[in-house]
mmCIF file of C-alpha atoms and ligand atoms in Angstrom:
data_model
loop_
_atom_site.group_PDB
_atom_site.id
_atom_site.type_symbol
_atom_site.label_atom_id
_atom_site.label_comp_id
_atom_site.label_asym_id
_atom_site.label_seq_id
_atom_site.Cartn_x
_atom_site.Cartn_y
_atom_site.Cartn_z
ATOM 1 C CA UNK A 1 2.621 1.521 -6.716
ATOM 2 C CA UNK A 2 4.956 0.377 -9.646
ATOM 3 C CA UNK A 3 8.542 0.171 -9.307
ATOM 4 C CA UNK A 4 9.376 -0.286 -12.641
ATOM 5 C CA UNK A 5 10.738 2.741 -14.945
ATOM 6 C CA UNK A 6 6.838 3.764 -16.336
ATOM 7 C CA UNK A 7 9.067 4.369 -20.083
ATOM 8 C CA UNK A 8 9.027 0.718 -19.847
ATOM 9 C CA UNK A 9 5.702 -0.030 -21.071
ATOM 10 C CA UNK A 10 5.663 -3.673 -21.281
ATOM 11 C CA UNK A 11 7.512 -4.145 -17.415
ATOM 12 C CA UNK A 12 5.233 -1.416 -16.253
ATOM 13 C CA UNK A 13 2.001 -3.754 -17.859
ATOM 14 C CA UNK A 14 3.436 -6.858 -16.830
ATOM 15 C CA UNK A 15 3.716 -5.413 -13.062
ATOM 16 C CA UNK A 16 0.430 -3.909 -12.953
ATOM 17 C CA UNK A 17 -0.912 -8.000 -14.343
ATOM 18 C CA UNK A 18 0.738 -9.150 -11.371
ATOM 19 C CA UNK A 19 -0.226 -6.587 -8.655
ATOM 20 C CA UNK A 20 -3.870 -7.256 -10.517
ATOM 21 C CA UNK A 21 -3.384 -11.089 -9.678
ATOM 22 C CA UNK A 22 -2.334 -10.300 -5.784
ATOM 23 C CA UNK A 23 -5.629 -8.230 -5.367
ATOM 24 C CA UNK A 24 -4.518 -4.745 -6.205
ATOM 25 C CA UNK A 25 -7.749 -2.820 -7.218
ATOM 26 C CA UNK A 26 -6.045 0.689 -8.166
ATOM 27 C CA UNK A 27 -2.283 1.119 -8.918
ATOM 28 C CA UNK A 28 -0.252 4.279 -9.382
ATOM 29 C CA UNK A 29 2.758 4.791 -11.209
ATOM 30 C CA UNK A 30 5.648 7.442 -11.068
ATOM 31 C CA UNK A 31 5.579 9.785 -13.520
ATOM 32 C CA UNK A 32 9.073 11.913 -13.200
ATOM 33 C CA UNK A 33 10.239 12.391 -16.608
ATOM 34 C CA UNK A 34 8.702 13.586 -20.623
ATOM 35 C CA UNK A 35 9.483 9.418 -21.324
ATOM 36 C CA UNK A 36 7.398 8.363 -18.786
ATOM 37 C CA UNK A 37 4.663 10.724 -19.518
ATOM 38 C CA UNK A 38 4.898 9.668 -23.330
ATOM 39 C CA UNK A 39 4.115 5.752 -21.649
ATOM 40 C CA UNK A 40 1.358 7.180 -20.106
ATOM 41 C CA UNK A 41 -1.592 6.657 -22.661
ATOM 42 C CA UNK A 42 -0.280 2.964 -23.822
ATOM 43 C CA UNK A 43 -0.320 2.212 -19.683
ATOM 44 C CA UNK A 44 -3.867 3.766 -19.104
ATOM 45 C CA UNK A 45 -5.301 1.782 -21.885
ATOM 46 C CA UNK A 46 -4.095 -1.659 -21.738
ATOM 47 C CA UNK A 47 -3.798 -1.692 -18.010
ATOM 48 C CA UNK A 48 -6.862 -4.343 -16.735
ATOM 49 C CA UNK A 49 -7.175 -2.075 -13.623
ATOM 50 C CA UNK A 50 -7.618 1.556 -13.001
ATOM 51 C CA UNK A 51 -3.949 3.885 -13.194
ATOM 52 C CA UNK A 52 -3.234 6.660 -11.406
ATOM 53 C CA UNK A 53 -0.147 8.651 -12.689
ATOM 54 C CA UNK A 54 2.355 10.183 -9.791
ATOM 55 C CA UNK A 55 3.251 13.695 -11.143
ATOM 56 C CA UNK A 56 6.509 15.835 -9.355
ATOM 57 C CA UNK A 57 8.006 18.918 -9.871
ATOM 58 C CA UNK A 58 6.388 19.614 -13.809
ATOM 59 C CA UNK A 59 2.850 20.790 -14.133
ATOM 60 C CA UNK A 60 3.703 19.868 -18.292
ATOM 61 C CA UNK A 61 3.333 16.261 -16.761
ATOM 62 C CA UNK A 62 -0.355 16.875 -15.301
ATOM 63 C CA UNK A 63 -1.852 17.829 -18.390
ATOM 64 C CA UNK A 64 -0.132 14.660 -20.400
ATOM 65 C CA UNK A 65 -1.488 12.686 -17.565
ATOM 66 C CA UNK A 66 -5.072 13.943 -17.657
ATOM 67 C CA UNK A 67 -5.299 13.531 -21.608
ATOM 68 C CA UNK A 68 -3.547 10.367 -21.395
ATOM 69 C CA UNK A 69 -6.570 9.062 -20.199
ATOM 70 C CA UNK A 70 -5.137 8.761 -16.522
ATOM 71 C CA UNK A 71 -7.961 7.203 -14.188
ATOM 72 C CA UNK A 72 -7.063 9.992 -12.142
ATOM 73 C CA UNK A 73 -3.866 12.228 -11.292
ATOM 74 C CA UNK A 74 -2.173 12.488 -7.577
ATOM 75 C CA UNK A 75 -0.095 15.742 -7.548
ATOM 76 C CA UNK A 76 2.067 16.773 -4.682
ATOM 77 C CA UNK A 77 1.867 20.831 -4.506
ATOM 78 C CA UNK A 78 4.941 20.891 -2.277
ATOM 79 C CA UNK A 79 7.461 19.627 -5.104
ATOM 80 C CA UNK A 80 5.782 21.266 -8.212
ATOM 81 C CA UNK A 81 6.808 24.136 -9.681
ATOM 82 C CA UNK A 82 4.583 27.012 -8.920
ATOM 83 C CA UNK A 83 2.138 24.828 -8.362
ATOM 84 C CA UNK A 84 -0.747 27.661 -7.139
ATOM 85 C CA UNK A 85 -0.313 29.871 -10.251
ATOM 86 C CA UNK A 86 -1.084 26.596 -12.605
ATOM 87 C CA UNK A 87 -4.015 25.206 -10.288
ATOM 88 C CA UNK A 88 -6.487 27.219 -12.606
ATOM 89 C CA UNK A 89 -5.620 25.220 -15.800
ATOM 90 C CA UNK A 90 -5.125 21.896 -13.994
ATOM 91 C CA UNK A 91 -8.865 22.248 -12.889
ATOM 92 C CA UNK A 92 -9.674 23.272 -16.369
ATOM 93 C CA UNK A 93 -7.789 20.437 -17.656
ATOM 94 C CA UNK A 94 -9.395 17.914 -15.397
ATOM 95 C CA UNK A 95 -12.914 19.384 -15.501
ATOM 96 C CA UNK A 96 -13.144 18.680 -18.978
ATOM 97 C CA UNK A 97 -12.340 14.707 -19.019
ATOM 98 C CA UNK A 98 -13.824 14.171 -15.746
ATOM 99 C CA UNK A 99 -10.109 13.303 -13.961
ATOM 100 C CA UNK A 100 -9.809 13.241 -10.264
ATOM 101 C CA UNK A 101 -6.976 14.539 -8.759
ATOM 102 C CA UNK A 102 -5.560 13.575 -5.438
ATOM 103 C CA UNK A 103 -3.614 15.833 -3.483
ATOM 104 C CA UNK A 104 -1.059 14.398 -1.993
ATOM 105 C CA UNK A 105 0.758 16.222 1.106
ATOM 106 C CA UNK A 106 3.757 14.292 2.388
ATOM 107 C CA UNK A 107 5.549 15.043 5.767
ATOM 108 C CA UNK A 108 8.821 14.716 4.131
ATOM 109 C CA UNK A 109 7.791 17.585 1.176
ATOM 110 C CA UNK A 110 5.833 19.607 3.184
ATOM 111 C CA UNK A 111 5.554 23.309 2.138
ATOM 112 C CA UNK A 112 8.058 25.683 2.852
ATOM 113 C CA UNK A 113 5.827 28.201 4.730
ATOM 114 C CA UNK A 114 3.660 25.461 6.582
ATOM 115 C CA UNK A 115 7.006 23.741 7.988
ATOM 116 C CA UNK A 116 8.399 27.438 9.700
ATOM 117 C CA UNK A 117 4.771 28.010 10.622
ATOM 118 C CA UNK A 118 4.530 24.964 12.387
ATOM 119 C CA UNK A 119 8.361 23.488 13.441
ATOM 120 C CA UNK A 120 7.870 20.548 11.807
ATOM 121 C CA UNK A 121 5.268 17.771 10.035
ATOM 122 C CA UNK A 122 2.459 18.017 13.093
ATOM 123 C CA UNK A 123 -0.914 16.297 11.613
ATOM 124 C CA UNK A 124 -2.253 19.915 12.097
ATOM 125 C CA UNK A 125 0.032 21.516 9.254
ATOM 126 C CA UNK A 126 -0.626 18.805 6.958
ATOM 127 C CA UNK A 127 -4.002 18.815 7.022
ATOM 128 C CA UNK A 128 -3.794 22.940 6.586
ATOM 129 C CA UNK A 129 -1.368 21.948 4.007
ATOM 130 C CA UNK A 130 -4.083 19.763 2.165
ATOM 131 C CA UNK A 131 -7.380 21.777 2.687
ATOM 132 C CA UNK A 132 -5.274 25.183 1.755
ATOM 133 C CA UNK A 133 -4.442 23.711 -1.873
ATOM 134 C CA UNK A 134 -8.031 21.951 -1.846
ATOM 135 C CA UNK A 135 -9.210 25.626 -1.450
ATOM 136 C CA UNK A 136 -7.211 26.773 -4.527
ATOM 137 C CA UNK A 137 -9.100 24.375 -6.644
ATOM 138 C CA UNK A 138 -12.559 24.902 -4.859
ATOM 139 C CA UNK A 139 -11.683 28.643 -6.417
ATOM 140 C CA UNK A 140 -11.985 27.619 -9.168
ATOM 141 C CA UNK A 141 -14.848 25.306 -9.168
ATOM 142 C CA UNK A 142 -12.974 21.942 -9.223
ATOM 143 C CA UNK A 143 -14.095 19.895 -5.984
ATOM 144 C CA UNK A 144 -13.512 16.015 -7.635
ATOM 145 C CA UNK A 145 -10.459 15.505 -5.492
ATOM 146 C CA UNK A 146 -9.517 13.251 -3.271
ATOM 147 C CA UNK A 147 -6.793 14.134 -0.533
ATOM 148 C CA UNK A 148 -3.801 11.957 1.290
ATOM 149 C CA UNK A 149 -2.151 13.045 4.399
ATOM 150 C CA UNK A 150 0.704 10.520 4.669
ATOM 151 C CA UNK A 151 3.536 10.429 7.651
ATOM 152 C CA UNK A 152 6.064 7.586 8.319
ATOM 153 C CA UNK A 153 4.384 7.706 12.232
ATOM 154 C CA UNK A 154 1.601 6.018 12.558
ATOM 155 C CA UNK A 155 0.265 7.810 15.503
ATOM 156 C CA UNK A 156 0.889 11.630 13.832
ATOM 157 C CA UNK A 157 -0.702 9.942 10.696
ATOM 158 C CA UNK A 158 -4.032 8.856 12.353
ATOM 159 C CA UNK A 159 -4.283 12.462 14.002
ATOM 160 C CA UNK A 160 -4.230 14.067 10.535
ATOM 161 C CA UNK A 161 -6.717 11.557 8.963
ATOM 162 C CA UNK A 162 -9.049 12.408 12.090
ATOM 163 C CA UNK A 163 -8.486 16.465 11.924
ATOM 164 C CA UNK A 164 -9.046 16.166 7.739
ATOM 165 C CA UNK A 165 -11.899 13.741 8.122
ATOM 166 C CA UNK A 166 -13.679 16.160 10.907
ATOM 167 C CA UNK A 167 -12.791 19.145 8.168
ATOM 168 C CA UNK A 168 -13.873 18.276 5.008
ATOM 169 C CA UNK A 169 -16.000 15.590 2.789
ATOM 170 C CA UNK A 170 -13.226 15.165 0.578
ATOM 171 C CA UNK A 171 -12.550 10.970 -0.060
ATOM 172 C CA UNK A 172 -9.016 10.381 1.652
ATOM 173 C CA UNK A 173 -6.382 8.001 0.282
ATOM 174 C CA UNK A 174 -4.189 6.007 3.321
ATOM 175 C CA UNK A 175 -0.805 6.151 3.567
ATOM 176 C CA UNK A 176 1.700 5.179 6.316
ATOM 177 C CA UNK A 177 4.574 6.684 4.003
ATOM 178 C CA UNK A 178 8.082 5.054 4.132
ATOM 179 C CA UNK A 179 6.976 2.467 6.677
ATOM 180 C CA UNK A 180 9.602 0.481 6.531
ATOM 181 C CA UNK A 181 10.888 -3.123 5.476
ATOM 182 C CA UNK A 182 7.932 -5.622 5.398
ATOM 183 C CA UNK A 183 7.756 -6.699 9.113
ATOM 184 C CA UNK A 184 8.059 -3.081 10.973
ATOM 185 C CA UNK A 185 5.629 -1.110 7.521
ATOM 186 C CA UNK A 186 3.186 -3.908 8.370
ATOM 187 C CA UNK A 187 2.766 -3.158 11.643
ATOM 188 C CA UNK A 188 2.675 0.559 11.221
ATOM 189 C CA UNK A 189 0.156 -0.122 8.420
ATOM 190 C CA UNK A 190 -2.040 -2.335 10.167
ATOM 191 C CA UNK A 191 -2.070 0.442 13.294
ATOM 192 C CA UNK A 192 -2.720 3.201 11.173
ATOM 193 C CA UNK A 193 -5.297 1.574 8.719
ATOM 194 C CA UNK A 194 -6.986 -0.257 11.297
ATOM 195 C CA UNK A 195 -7.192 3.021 13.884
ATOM 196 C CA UNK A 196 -8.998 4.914 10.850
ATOM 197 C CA UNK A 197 -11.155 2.377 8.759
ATOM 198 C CA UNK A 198 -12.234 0.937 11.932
ATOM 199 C CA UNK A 199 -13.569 4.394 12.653
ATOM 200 C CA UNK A 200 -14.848 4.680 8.749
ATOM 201 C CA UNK A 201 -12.250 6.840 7.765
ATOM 202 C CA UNK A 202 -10.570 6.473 4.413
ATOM 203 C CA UNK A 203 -11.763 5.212 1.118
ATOM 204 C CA UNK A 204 -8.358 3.975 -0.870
ATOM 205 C CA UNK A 205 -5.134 2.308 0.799
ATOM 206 C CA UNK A 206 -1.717 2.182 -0.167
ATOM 207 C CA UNK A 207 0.628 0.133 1.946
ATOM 208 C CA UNK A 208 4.286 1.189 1.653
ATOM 209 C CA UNK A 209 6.725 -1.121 2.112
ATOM 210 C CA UNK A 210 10.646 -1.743 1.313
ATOM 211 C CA UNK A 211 9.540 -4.465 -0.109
ATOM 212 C CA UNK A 212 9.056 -5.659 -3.779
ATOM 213 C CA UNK A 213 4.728 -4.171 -4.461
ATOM 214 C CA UNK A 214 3.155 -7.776 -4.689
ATOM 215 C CA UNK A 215 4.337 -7.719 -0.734
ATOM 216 C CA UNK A 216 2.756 -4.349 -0.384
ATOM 217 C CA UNK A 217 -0.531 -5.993 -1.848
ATOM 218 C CA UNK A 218 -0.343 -9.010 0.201
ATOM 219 C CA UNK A 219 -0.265 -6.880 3.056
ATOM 220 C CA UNK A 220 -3.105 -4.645 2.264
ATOM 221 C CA UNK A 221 -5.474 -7.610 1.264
ATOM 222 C CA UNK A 222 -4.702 -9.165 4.491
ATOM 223 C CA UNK A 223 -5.445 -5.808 6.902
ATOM 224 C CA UNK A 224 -8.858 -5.251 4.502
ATOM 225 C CA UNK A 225 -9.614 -9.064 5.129
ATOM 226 C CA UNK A 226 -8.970 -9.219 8.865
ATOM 227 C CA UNK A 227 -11.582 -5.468 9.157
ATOM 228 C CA UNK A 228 -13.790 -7.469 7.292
ATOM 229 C CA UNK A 229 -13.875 -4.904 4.225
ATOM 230 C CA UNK A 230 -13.024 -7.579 1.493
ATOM 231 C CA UNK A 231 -14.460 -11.435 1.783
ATOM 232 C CA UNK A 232 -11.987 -13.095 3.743
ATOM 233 C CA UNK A 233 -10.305 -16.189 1.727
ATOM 234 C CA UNK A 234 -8.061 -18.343 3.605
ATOM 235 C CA UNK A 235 -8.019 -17.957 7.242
ATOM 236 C CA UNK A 236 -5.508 -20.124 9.415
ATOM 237 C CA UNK A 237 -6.541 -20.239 12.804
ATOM 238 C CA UNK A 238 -3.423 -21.392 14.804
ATOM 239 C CA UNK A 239 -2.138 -21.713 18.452
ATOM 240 C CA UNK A 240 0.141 -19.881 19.830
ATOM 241 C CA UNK A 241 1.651 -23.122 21.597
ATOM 242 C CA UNK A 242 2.536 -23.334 24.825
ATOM 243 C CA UNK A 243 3.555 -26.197 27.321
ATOM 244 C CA UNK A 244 0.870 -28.213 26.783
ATOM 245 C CA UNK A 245 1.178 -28.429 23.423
ATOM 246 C CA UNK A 246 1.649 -32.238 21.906
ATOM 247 C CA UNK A 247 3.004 -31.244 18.841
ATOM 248 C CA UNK A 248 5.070 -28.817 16.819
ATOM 249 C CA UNK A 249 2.443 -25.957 16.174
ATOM 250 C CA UNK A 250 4.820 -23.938 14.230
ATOM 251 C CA UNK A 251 5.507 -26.246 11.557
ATOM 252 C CA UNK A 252 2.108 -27.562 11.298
ATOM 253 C CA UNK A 253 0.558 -24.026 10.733
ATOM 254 C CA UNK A 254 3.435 -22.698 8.465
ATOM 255 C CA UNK A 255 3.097 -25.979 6.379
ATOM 256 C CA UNK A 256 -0.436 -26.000 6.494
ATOM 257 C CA UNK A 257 -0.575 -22.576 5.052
ATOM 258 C CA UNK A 258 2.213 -22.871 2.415
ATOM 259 C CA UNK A 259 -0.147 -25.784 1.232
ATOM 260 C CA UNK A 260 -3.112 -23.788 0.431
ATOM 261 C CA UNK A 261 -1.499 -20.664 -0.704
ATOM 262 C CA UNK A 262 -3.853 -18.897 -2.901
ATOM 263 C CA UNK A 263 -6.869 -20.333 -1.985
ATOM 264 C CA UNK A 264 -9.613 -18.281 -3.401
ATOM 265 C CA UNK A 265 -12.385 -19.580 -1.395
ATOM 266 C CA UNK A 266 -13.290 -18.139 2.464
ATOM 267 C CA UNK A 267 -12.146 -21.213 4.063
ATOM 268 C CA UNK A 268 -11.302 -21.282 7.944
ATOM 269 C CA UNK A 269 -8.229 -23.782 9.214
ATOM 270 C CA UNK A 270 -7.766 -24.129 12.619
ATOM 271 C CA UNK A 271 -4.411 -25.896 13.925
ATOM 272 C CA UNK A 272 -4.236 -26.362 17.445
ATOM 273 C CA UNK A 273 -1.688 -28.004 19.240
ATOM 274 C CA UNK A 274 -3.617 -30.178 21.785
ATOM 275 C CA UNK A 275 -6.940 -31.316 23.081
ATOM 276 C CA UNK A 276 -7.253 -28.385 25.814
ATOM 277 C CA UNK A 277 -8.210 -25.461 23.166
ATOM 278 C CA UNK A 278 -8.173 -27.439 20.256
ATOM 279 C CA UNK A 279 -11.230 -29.374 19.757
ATOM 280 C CA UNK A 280 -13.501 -25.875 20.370
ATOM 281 C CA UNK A 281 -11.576 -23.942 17.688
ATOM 282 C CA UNK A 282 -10.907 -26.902 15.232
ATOM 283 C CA UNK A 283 -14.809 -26.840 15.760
ATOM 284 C CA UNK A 284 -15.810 -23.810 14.882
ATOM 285 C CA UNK A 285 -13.467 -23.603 11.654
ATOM 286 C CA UNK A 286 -14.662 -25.520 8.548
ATOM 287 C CA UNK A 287 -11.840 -27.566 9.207
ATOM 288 C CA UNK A 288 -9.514 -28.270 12.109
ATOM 289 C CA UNK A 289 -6.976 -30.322 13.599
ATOM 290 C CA UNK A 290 -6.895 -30.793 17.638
ATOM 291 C CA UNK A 291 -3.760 -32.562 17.968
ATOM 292 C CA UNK A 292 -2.345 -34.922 20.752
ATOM 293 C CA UNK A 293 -0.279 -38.394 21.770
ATOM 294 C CA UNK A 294 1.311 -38.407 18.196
ATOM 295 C CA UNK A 295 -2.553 -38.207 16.629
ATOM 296 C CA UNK A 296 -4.753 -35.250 14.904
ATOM 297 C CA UNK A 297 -8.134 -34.892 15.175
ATOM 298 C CA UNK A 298 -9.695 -34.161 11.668
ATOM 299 C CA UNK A 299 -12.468 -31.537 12.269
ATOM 300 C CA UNK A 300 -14.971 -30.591 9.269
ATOM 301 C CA UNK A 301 -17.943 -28.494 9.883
ATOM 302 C CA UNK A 302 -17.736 -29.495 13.347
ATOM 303 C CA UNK A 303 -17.719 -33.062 13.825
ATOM 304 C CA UNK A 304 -14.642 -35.195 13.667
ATOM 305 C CA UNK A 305 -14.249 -37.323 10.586
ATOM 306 C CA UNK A 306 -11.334 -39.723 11.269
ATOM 307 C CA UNK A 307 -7.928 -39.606 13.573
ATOM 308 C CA UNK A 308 -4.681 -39.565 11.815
ATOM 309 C CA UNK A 309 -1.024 -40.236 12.733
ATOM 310 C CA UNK A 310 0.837 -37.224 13.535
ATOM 311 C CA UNK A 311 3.211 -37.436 10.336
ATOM 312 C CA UNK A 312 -0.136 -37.379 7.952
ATOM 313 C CA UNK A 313 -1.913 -34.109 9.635
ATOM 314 C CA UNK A 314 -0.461 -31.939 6.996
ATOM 315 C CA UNK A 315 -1.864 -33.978 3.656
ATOM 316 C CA UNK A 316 -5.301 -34.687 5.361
ATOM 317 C CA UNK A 317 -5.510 -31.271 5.971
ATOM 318 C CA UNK A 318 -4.594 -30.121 2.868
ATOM 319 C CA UNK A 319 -6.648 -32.721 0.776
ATOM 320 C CA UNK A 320 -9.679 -32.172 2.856
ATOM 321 C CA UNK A 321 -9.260 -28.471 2.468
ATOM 322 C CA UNK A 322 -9.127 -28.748 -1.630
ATOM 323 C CA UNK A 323 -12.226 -31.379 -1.264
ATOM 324 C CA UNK A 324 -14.123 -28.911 0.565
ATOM 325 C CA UNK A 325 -13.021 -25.890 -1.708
ATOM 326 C CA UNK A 326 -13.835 -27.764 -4.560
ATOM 327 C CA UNK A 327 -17.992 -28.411 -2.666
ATOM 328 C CA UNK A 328 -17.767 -24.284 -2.210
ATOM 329 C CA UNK A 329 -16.887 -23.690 -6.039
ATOM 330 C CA UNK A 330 -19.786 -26.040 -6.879
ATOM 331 C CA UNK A 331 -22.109 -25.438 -5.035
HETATM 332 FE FE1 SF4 B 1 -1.417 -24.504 24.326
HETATM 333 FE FE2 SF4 B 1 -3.230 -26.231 23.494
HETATM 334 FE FE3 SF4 B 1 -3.842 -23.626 23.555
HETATM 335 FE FE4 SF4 B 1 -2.151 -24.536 21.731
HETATM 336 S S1 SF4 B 1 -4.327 -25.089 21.917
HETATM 337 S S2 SF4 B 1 -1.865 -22.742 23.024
HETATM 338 S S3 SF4 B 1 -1.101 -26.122 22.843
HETATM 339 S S4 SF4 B 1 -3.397 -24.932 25.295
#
């Protein structure tokens, strides 16, 4: 999601180019205000990837969304204004220009009359939450939705995927919602996202992070990668270390990686930090070190093409890793 001000139609672009360039596929922005909704149309059309517009509290904002060409609207019926009495001529509205619209139940904006009928966010009353204002728009013959459950706990948020998912055919939309700063969301992202898609639940992701939204991307790219639902790229394949190990794993690995940032090709790198492990993994990655008395091993496909001095591990790896990128591109 954006985090520019969407009136700002040239930051809002320029944000959605660089999410685009991190691997975002489908980007939403906030749409809380007339000025925003007036950006709307310019965003939708020069935007090089599909844009979903966030509507609160005004229905008004809906219907600018949906004609501003909008690859789809998320609405969240808990903070819009008599939302139930307008859910006729939203369907209308979106019927007409094919628009999906995702409903979008939040624990923290729950409804009223689900949150005394239940105590408090349990997956059960956001799911009822969902599916009742899914009904409303099944009345009135509008089914292209998709639906989002989203809780800042992980475990309460996998329950209400699994209780939607056993409910309905709807597509669902992932969210871990106010996860946290980067190192504590992506661990309650990766939990959540993995529990579910492993199971072949969910169809869109959105990672939420305190964290500028390139970090939210990197994240999500990385959990899709690692569940094998997007082409892995770069893969480092590093120790642990431990008291055998003959040299410092840590830097190797972190060096390693920061020298092949944004390597488009599905490469495998294995650093290991001595001859115990190393040789096996540094074998089985397209290219490996096994290191040991002040020397690296220089793995490629398998078989070891030279030995070289502890202090030039890093640039063989590195050079051999652009030499055999280079053979992938080609060939
Ligand atoms: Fe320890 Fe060697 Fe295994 Fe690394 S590869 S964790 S140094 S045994």
């Amino acid at each position: 999601m954006t985090t520019t001000l969407t009136s700002d139609v040239n930051a809002t672009l320029q944000q959605i180019a660089e999410l685009t360039a991190a691997g975002c596929d489908i980007v939403r922005v906030a749409c809380p205000s007339q000025d925003d909704a007036d950006a709307l149309p310019a965003i939708a059309r020069k935007s090089g990837i599909p844009v979903i517009a966030d509507i609160h509290f005004q229905p008004k904002y809906v219907f600018a969304a949906i004609e501003a060409g909008c690859a789809a609207v998320r609405v969240n019926p808990g903070n819009i204004k008599k939302f139930d009495d307008r859910v006729g001529e939203i369907a209308q509205a979106a019927k007409e220009t094919a628009t999906p619209i995702r409903i979008g139940v939040n624990a923290g904006s729950l409804d009223p009359r689900l949150l005394a009928k239940h105590g408090k966010a349990t997956p059960e009353a956001l799911v009822e939450s969902a599916l009742w204002e899914a009904s409303l728009f099944a009345e009135h013959d509008f089914h292209n939705l998709k639906i989002s459950v989203k809780h800042n706990d992980p475990v309460i948020m996998v329950r209400a995927y699994e209780l939607l998912a056993d409910q309905c055919d709807y597509p669902l939309h992932l969210g871990v919602t106010e996860a946290g700063p980067t190192f504590q969301g992506t661990i309650k992202s990766a939990v959540g996202f993995g529990a579910l898609l492993s199971q072949g639940i969910g169809d869109t992701i959105r990672v939420s992070l305190s964290a500028p939204p390139v970090e939210e991307i990197k994240v999500a790219t990385q959990i899709l990668q690692s569940l094998n639902l997007r082409p892995r790229k770069l893969e480092i394949v590093s120790c642990p270390s431990c008291g055998r190990a003959q040299v410092d794993v840590y830097t190797l690995a972190e060096q390693v990686t920061a020298g092949l940032e944004g390597m488009e090709v599905p490469l495998r790198v294995a650093v290991m930090g001595c001859v115990v492990n190393g040789p096996g993994e540094a074998r089985e990655a397209d290219l490996g070190v096994a290191s040991g008395n002040g020397k690296g091993q220089i793995f490629v496909k398998g078989k070891v093409i030279k030995t070289v001095p502890e202090h030039q591990i890093v640039e063989t790896l590195i050079e051999e890793a652009l030499r055999i990128a280079e053979d992938m591109e080609e060939g």
